[in-house]
Short mmCIF file of C-alpha atoms in Angstrom, two decimals:
data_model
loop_
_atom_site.label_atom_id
_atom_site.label_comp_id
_atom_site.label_asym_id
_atom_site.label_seq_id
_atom_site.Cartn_x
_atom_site.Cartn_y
_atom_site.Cartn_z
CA UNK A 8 0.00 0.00 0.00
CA UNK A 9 0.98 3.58 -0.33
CA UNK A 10 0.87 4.51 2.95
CA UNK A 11 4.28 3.89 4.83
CA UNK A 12 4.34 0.61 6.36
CA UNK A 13 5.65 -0.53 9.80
CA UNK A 14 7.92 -2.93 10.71
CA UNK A 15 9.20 -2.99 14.35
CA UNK A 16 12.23 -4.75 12.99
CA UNK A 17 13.44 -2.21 10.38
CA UNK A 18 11.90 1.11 11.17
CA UNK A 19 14.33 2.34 13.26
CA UNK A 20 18.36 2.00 14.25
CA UNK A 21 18.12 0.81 17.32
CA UNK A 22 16.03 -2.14 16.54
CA UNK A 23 18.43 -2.65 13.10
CA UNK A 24 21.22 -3.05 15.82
CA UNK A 25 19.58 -5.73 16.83
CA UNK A 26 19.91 -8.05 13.90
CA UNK A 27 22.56 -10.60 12.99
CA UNK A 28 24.18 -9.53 10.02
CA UNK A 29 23.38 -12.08 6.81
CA UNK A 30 23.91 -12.65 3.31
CA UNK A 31 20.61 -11.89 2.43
CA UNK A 32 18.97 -8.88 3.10
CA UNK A 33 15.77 -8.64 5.80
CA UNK A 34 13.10 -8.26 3.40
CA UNK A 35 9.70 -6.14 4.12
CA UNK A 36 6.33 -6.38 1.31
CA UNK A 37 5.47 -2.59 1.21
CA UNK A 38 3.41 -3.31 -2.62
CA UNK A 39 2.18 -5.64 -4.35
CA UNK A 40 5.18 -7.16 -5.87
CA UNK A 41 7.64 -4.96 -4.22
CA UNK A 42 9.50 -5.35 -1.70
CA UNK A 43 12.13 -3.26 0.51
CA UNK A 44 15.21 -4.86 2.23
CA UNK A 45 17.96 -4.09 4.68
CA UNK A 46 21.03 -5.76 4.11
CA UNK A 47 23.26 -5.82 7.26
CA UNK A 48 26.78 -5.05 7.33
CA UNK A 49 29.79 -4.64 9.78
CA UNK A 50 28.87 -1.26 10.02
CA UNK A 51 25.74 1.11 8.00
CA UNK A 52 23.40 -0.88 6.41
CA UNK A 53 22.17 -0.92 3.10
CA UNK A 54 18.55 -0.48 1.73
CA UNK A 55 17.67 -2.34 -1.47
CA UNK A 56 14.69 -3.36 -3.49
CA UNK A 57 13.46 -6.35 -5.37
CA UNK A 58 10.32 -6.75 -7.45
CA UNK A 59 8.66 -9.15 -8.93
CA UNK A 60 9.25 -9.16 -12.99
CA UNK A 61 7.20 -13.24 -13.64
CA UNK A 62 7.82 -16.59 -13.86
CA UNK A 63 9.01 -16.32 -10.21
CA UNK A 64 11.46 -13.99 -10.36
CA UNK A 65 13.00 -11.41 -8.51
CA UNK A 66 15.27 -7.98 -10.01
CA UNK A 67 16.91 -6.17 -6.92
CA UNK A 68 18.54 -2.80 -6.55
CA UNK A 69 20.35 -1.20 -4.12
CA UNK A 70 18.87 2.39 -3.09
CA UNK A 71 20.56 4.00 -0.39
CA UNK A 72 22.75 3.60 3.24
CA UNK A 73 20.57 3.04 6.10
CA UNK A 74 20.40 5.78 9.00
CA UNK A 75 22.18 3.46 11.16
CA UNK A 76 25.54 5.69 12.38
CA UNK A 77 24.16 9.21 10.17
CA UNK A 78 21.49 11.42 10.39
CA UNK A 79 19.12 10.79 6.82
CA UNK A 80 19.71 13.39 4.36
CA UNK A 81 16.91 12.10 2.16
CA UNK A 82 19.28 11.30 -0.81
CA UNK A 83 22.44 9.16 0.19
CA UNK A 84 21.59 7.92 3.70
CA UNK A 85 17.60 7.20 4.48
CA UNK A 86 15.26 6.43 6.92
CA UNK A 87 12.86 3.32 6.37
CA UNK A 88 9.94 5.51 5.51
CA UNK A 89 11.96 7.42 3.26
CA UNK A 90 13.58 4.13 1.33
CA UNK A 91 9.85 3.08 0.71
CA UNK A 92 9.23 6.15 -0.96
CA UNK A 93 12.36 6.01 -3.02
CA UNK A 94 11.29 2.04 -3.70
CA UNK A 95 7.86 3.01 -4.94
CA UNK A 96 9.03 6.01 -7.48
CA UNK A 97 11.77 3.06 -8.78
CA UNK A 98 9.20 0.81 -8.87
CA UNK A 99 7.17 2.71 -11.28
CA UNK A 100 9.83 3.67 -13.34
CA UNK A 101 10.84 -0.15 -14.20
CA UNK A 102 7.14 -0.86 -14.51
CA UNK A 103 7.44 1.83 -17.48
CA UNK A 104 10.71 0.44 -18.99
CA UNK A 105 9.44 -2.91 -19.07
CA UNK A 106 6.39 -1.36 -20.97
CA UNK A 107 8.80 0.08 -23.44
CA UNK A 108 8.32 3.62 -22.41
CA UNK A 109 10.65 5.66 -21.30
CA UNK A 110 11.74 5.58 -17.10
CA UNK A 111 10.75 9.32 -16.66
CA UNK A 112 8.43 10.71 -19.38
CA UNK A 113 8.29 14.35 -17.79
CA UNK A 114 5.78 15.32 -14.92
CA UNK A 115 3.03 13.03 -14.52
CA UNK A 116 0.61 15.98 -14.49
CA UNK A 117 -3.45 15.83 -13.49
CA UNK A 118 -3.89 17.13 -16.58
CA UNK A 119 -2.61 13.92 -17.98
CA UNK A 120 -4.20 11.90 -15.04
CA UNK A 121 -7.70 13.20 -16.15
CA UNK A 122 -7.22 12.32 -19.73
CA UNK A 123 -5.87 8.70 -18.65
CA UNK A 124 -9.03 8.41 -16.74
CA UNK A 125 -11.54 9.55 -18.93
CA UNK A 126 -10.22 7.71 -21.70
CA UNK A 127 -10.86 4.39 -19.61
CA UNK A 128 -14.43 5.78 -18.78
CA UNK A 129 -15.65 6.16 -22.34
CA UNK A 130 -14.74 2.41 -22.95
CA UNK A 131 -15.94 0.85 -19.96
CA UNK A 132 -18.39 3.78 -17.95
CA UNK A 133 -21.49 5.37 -19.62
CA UNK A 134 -20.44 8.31 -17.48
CA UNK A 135 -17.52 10.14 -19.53
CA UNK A 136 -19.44 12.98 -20.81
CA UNK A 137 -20.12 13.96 -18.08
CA UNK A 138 -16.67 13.88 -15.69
CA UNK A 139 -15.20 15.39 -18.91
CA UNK A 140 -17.43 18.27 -18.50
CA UNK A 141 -16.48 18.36 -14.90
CA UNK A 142 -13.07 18.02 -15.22
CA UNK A 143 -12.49 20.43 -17.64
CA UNK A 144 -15.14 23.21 -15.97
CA UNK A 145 -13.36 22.31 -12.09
CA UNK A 146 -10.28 20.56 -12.11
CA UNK A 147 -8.50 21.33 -14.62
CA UNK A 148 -8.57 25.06 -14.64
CA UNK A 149 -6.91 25.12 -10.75
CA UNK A 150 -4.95 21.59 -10.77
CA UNK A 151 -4.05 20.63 -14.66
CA UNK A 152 -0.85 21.55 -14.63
CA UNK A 153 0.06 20.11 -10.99
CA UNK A 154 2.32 17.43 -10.65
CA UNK A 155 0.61 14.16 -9.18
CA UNK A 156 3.03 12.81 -7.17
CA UNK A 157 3.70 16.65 -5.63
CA UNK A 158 -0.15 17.30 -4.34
CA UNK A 159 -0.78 18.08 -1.13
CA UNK A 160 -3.78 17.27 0.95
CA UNK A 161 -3.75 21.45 1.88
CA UNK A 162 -3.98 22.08 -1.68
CA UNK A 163 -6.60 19.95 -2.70
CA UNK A 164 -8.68 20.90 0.27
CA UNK A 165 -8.10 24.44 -1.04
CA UNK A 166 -9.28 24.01 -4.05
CA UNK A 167 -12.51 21.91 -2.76
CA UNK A 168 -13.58 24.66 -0.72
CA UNK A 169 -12.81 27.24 -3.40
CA UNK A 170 -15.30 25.89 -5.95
CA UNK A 171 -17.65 25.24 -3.17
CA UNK A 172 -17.21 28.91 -2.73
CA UNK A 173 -17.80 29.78 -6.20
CA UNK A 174 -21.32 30.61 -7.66
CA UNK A 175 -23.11 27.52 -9.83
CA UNK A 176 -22.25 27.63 -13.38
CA UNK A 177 -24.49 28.18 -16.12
CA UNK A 178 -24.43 26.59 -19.64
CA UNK A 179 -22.33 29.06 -22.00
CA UNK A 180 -21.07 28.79 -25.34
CA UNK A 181 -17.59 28.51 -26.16
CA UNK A 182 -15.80 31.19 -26.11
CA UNK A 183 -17.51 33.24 -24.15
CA UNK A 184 -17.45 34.77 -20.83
CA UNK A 185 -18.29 31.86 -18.37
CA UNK A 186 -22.57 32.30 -17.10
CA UNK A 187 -23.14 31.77 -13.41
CA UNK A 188 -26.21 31.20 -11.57
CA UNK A 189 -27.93 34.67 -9.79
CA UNK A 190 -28.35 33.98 -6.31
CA UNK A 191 -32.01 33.80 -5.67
CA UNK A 192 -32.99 36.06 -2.74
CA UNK A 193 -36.29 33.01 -1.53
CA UNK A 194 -33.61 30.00 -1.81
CA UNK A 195 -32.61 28.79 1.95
CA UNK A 196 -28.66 30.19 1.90
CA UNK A 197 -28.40 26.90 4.06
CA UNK A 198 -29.75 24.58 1.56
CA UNK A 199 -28.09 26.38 -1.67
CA UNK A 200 -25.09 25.69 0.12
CA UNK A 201 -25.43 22.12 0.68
CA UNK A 202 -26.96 22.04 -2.98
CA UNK A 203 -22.77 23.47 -3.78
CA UNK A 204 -21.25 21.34 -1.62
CA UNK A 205 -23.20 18.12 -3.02
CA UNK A 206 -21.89 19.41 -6.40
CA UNK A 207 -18.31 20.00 -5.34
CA UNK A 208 -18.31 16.02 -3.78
CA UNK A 209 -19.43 14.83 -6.82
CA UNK A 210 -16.60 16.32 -8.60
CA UNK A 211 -13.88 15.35 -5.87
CA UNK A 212 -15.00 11.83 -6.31
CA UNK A 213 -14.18 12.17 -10.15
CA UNK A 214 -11.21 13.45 -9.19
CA UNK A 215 -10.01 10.87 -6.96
CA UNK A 216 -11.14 7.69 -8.64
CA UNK A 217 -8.88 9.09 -11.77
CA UNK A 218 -5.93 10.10 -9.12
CA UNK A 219 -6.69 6.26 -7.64
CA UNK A 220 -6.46 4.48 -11.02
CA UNK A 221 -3.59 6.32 -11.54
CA UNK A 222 -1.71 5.01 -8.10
CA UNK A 223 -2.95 1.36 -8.68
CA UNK A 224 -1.04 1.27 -11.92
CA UNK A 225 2.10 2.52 -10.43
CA UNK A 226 2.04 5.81 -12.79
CA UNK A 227 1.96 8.15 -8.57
CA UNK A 228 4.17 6.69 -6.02
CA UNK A 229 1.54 7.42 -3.22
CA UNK A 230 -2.00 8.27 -2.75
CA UNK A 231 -1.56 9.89 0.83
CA UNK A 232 -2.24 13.48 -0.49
CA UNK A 233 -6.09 12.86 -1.87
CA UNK A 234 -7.11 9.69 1.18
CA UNK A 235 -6.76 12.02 3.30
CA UNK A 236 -9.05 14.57 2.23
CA UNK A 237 -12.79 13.83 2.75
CA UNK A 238 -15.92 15.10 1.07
CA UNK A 239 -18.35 17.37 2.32
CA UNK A 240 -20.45 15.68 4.97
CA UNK A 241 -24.09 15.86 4.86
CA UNK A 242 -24.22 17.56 1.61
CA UNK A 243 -26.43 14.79 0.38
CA UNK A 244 -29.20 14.71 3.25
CA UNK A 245 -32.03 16.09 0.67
CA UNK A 246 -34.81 13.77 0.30
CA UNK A 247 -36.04 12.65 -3.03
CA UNK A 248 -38.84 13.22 -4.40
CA UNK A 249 -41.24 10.55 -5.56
CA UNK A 250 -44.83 10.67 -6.13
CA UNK A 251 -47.84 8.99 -4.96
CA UNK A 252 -50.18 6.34 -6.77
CA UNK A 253 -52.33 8.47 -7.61
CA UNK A 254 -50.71 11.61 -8.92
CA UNK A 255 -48.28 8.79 -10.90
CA UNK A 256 -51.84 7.71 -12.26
CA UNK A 257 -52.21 11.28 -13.73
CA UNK A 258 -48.90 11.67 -15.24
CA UNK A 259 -49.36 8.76 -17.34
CA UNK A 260 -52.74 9.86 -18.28
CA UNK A 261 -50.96 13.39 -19.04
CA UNK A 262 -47.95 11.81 -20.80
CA UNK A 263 -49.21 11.96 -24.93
CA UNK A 264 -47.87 8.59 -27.65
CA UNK A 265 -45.47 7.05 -27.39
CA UNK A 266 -43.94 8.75 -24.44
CA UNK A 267 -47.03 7.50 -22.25
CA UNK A 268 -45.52 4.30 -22.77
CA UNK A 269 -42.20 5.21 -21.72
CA UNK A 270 -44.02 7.00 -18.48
CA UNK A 271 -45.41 3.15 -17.68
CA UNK A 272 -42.04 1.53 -18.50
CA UNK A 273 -40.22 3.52 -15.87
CA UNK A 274 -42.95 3.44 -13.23
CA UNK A 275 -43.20 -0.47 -13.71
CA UNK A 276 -38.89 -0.70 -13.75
CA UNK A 277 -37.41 1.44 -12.47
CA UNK A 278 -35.44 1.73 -15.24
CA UNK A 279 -33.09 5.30 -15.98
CA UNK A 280 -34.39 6.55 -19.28
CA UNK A 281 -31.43 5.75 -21.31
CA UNK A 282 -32.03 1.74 -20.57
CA UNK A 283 -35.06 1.99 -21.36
CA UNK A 284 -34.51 3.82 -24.71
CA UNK A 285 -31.90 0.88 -25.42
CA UNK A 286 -34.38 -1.93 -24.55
CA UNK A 287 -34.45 -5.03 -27.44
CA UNK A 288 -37.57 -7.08 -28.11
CA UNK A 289 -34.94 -9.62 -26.92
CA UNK A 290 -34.97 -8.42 -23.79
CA UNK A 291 -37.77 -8.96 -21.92
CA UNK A 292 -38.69 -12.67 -20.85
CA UNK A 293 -42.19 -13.36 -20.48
CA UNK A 294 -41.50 -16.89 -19.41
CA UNK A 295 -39.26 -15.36 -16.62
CA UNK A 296 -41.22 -12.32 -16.23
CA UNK A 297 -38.29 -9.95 -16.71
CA UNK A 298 -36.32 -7.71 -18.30
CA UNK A 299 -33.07 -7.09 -19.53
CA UNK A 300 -30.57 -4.23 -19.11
CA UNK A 301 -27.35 -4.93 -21.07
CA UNK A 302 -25.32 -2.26 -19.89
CA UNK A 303 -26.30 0.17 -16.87
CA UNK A 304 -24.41 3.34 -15.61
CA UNK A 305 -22.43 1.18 -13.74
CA UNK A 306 -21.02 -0.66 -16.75
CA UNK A 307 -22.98 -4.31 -15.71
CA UNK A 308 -26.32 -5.62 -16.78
CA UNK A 309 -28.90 -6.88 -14.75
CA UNK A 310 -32.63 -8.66 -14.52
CA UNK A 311 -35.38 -6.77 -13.58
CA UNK A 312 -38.15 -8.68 -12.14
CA UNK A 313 -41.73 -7.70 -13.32
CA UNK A 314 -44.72 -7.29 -11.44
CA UNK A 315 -48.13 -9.23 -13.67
CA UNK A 316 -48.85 -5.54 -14.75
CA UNK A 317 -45.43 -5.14 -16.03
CA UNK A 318 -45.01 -8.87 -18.00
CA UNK A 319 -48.85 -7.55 -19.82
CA UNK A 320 -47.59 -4.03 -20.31
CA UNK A 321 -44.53 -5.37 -21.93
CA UNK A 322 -46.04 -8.22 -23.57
CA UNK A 323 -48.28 -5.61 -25.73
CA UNK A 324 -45.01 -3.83 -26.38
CA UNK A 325 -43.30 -7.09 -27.38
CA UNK A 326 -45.29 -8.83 -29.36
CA UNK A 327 -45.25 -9.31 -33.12
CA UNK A 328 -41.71 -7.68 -33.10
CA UNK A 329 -38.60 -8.34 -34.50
CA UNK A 330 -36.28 -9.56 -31.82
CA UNK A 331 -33.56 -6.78 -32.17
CA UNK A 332 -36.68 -4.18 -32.78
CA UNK A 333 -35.97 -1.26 -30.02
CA UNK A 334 -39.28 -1.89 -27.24
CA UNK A 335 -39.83 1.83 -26.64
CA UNK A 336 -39.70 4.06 -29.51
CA UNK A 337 -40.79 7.79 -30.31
CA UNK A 338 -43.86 8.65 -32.47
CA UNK A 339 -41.72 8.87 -35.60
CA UNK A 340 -40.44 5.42 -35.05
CA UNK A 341 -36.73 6.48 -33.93
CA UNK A 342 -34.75 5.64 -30.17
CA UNK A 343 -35.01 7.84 -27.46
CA UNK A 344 -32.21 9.36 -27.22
CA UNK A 345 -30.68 11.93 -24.62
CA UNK A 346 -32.73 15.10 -23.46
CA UNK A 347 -35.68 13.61 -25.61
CA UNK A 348 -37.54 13.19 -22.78
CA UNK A 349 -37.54 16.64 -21.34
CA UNK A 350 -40.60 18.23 -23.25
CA UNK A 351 -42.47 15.77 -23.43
CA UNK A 352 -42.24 15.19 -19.34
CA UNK A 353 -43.00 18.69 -18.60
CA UNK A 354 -45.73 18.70 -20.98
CA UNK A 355 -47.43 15.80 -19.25
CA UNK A 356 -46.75 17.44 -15.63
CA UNK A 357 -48.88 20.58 -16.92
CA UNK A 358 -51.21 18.18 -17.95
CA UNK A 359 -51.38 16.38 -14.76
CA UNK A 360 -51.24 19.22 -12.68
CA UNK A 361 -48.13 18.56 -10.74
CA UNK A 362 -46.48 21.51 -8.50
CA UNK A 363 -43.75 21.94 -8.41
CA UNK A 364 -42.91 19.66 -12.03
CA UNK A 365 -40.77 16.38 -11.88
CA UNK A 366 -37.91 15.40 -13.95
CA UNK A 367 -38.29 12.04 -15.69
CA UNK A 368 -35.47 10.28 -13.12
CA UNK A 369 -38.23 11.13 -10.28
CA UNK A 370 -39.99 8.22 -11.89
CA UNK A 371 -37.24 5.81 -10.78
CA UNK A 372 -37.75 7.02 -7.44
CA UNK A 373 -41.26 6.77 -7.05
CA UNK A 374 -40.97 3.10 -8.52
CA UNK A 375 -38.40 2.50 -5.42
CA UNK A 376 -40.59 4.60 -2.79
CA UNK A 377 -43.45 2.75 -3.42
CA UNK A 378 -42.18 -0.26 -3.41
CA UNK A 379 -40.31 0.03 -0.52
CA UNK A 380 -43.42 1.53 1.56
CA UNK A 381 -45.09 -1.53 0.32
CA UNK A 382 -43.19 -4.04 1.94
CA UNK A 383 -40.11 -5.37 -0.80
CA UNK A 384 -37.22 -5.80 0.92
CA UNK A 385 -34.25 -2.84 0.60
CA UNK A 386 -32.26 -5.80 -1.22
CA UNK A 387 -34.81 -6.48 -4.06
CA UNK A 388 -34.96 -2.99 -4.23
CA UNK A 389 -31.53 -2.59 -4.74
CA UNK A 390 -30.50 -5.47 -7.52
CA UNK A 391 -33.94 -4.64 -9.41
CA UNK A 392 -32.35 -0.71 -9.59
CA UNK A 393 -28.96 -2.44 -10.27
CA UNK A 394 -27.40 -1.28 -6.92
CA UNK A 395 -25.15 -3.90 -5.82
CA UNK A 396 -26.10 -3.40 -2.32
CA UNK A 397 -28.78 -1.42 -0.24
CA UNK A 398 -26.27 1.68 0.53
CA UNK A 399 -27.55 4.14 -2.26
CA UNK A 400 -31.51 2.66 -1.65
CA UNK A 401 -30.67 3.24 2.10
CA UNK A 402 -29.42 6.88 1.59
CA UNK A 403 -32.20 7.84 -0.63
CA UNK A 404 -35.24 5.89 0.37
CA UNK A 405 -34.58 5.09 4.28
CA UNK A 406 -37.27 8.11 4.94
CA UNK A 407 -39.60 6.89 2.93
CA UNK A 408 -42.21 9.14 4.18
CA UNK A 409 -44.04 9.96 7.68
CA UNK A 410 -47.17 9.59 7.12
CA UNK A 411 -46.30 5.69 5.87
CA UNK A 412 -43.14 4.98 9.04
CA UNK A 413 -46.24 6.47 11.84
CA UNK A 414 -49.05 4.11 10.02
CA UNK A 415 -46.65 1.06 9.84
CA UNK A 416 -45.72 1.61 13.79
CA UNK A 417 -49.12 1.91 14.86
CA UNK A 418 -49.92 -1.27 13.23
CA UNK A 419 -47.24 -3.14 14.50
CA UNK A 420 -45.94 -2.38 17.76
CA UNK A 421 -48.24 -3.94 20.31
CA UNK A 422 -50.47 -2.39 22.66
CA UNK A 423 -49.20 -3.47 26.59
CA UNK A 424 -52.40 -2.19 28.23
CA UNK A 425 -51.17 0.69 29.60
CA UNK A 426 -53.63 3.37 31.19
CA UNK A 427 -53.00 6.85 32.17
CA UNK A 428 -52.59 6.56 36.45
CA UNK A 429 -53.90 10.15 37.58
CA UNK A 430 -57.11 11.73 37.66
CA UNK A 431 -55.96 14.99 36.35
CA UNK A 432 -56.97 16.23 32.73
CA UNK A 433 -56.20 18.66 30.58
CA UNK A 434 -58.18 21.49 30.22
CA UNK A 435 -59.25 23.20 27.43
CA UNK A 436 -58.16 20.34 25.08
CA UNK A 437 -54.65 20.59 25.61
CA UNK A 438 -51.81 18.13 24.45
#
């Protein structure tokens, strides 16, 4: 691991002192395949390294003369904790050469981190558009040009709280002078700041999953600078949104074509609206009763499992159809694609009266909420939304709502026959 390890045998020179000089050095794992040794002599020691290059082998290099009779200069004579680090930089370097690049290719910059990073995300994530957007809008501006392995846990906890500082940005055109929300004067300065700070966390975790991809394959010597710095706590307390039977009822009447069927799709999945739009005839098993979702957010499929209402509703869609033949289409016959949604779904809001209007994801929540508030355990819940366990549905659907957590207590905490002992009452119909 990156963080410095211990070892009561090595760590300092009084314990060294201890131990019988050998031919072979005392060896200490501080990585996976890496390993940092003291070799013992008459008088300093010596600190060298060996790594693993296959096929059960072993290269080793000496790095440095153990603190044993100097003081550690951090180049010629070291400490243990300083001989890891020097081990870990080496380490990468090698791992380089033996990938026919060259030992030092420059400054390992976030700039370059971020590009690494995103490039894996459009390949394996369907989330790339938007940490590129991110990255280049909040991290690169202020970090870019940083060195990885030279970040500092002050610095990125600057630069956290700086854009958390900052005003929300607006859509603007390239080239142009960058838009910013106006504050508005009825918004609760408490919530528009944990609204920011929500924001901010989702871009720190961008940030670190690209600096951690980064560590794992050896391209930073150490990830102590960014494990150290949290996110914003309780920025994500807001409860979501979901609505009842009956005003779900009226946005599907509201919803017009095809999109009405997309309305019952969600409501009966859960689905996001991009798995729906990429639904196949092939997909859903009426034998089974479910449906498939090839590729989530996440990057895995799963199996939803339909309710009777949902194997007839998509039964109707299914049948007399081409296998490969998208399930949910527009009017004009073509996919749903991104933003596709958005008029239609605030069309059918007017229509259905709702206030304040819903965005089409609220339909995945009210398909959770409802559920949940009807009994299905947080686990179903969770592998039917494609969660892998019930963190997320815990976070957003714990609340559920009070009128539904005071109903289910009354019915099933039991009544002990308890009786008020006094002969005193309130007046005036007091509680």
């Amino acid at each position: 691991m990156a963080r410095t390890v211990r070892d009561a045998n090595l760590e300092t020179r009084t314990a060294r002192a201890r131990l019988k000089p050998a031919g072979k050095p005392y060896y200490r794992a501080i990585d996976e395949g890496l390993h940092l040794g003291y070799r013992k002599g008459k008088t300093a020691g010596k600190w060298v390294m060996r790594w693993y290059i296959g096929d059960q082998t072993y290269r080793t290099e000496a790095i440095a003369t153990a603190d044993d009779t100097l003081d550690a200069d951090g180049a010629e004579v070291l400490t243990f904790a300083q001989a890891q680090a020097v081990a870990r930089t080496r380490f990468v370097e090698q791992r380089r050469v033996a990938a026919g690049l060259p030992a030092k290719a420059g400054p390992y910059t976030v700039q370059l981190c971020m590009a690494d990073y995103l490039t894996w995300l459009e390949h394996n994530r369907k989330t790339a558009q938007d940490a590129r957007w991110r990255s280049d809008a909040l991290i690169l501006p202020i970090l870019g040009y940083v060195e990885c392995a030279k970040l500092t846990t002050k610095q990125l906890r600057d630069w956290r709280d700086a854009i958390a500082k900052a005003p929300a940005r607006l859509r603007t055109k390239k080239n142009e002078q960058q838009k910013v929300k106006k504050t508005d004067p009825e918004e609760d300065p408490e919530e528009a700041q944990r609204r920011r700070r929500a924001s901010v966390n989702r871009v720190l975790t961008i940030l670190k999953a690209a600096l951690n991809q980064a560590w794992r394959e050896h391209k930073i010597p150490s990830d102590q600078a960014w494990r150290a710095l949290t996110p914003f706590k309780q920025a994500d307390a807001a409860r979501v949104r979901h609505l009842t039977v009956e005003e779900s009822r009226r946005i599907i009447n509201g919803a017009q074509g095809a999109f009405r069927d997309l309305v019952k799709a969600a409501l009966l999945t859960g689905a996001r609206f991009s798995e729906l739009g990429a639904l196949q005839v092939a997909d859903f098993n009426a034998d089974a009763g479910t449906v498939h979702v090839r590729i989530s957010k996440g990057g895995k499929g799963r199996q939803i499992v339909l309710t009777d209402e949902g194997v007839k509703f998509f039964s109707r869609l299914a049948a007399g159809r081409a296998s490969r033949d998208r399930l949910l289409v527009k009017d004009d016959g073509g996919r749903w694609l991104k933003s596709h949604q958005s008029k239609p779904m605030a069309e059918a809001c007017k229509a259905a009266r709702l206030e304040p209007p819903c965005g089409f994801h609220t339909l995945r929540h009210t398909y959770a909420s409802l559920a949940i508030m009807n009994g299905a355990p947080l686990m179903v819940v969770a592998r039917n939304l494609g969660h892998v366990d019930t963190r997320m549905v815990e976070k957003h659907y714990g609340h559920l709502s009070a009128s539904y957590v005071a109903d289910a207590i009354r019915a099933a905490v039991p009544s002990f026959g308890i009786t008020a002992e006094t002969n005193v009452a309130a007046i005036g119909g007091a509680r």
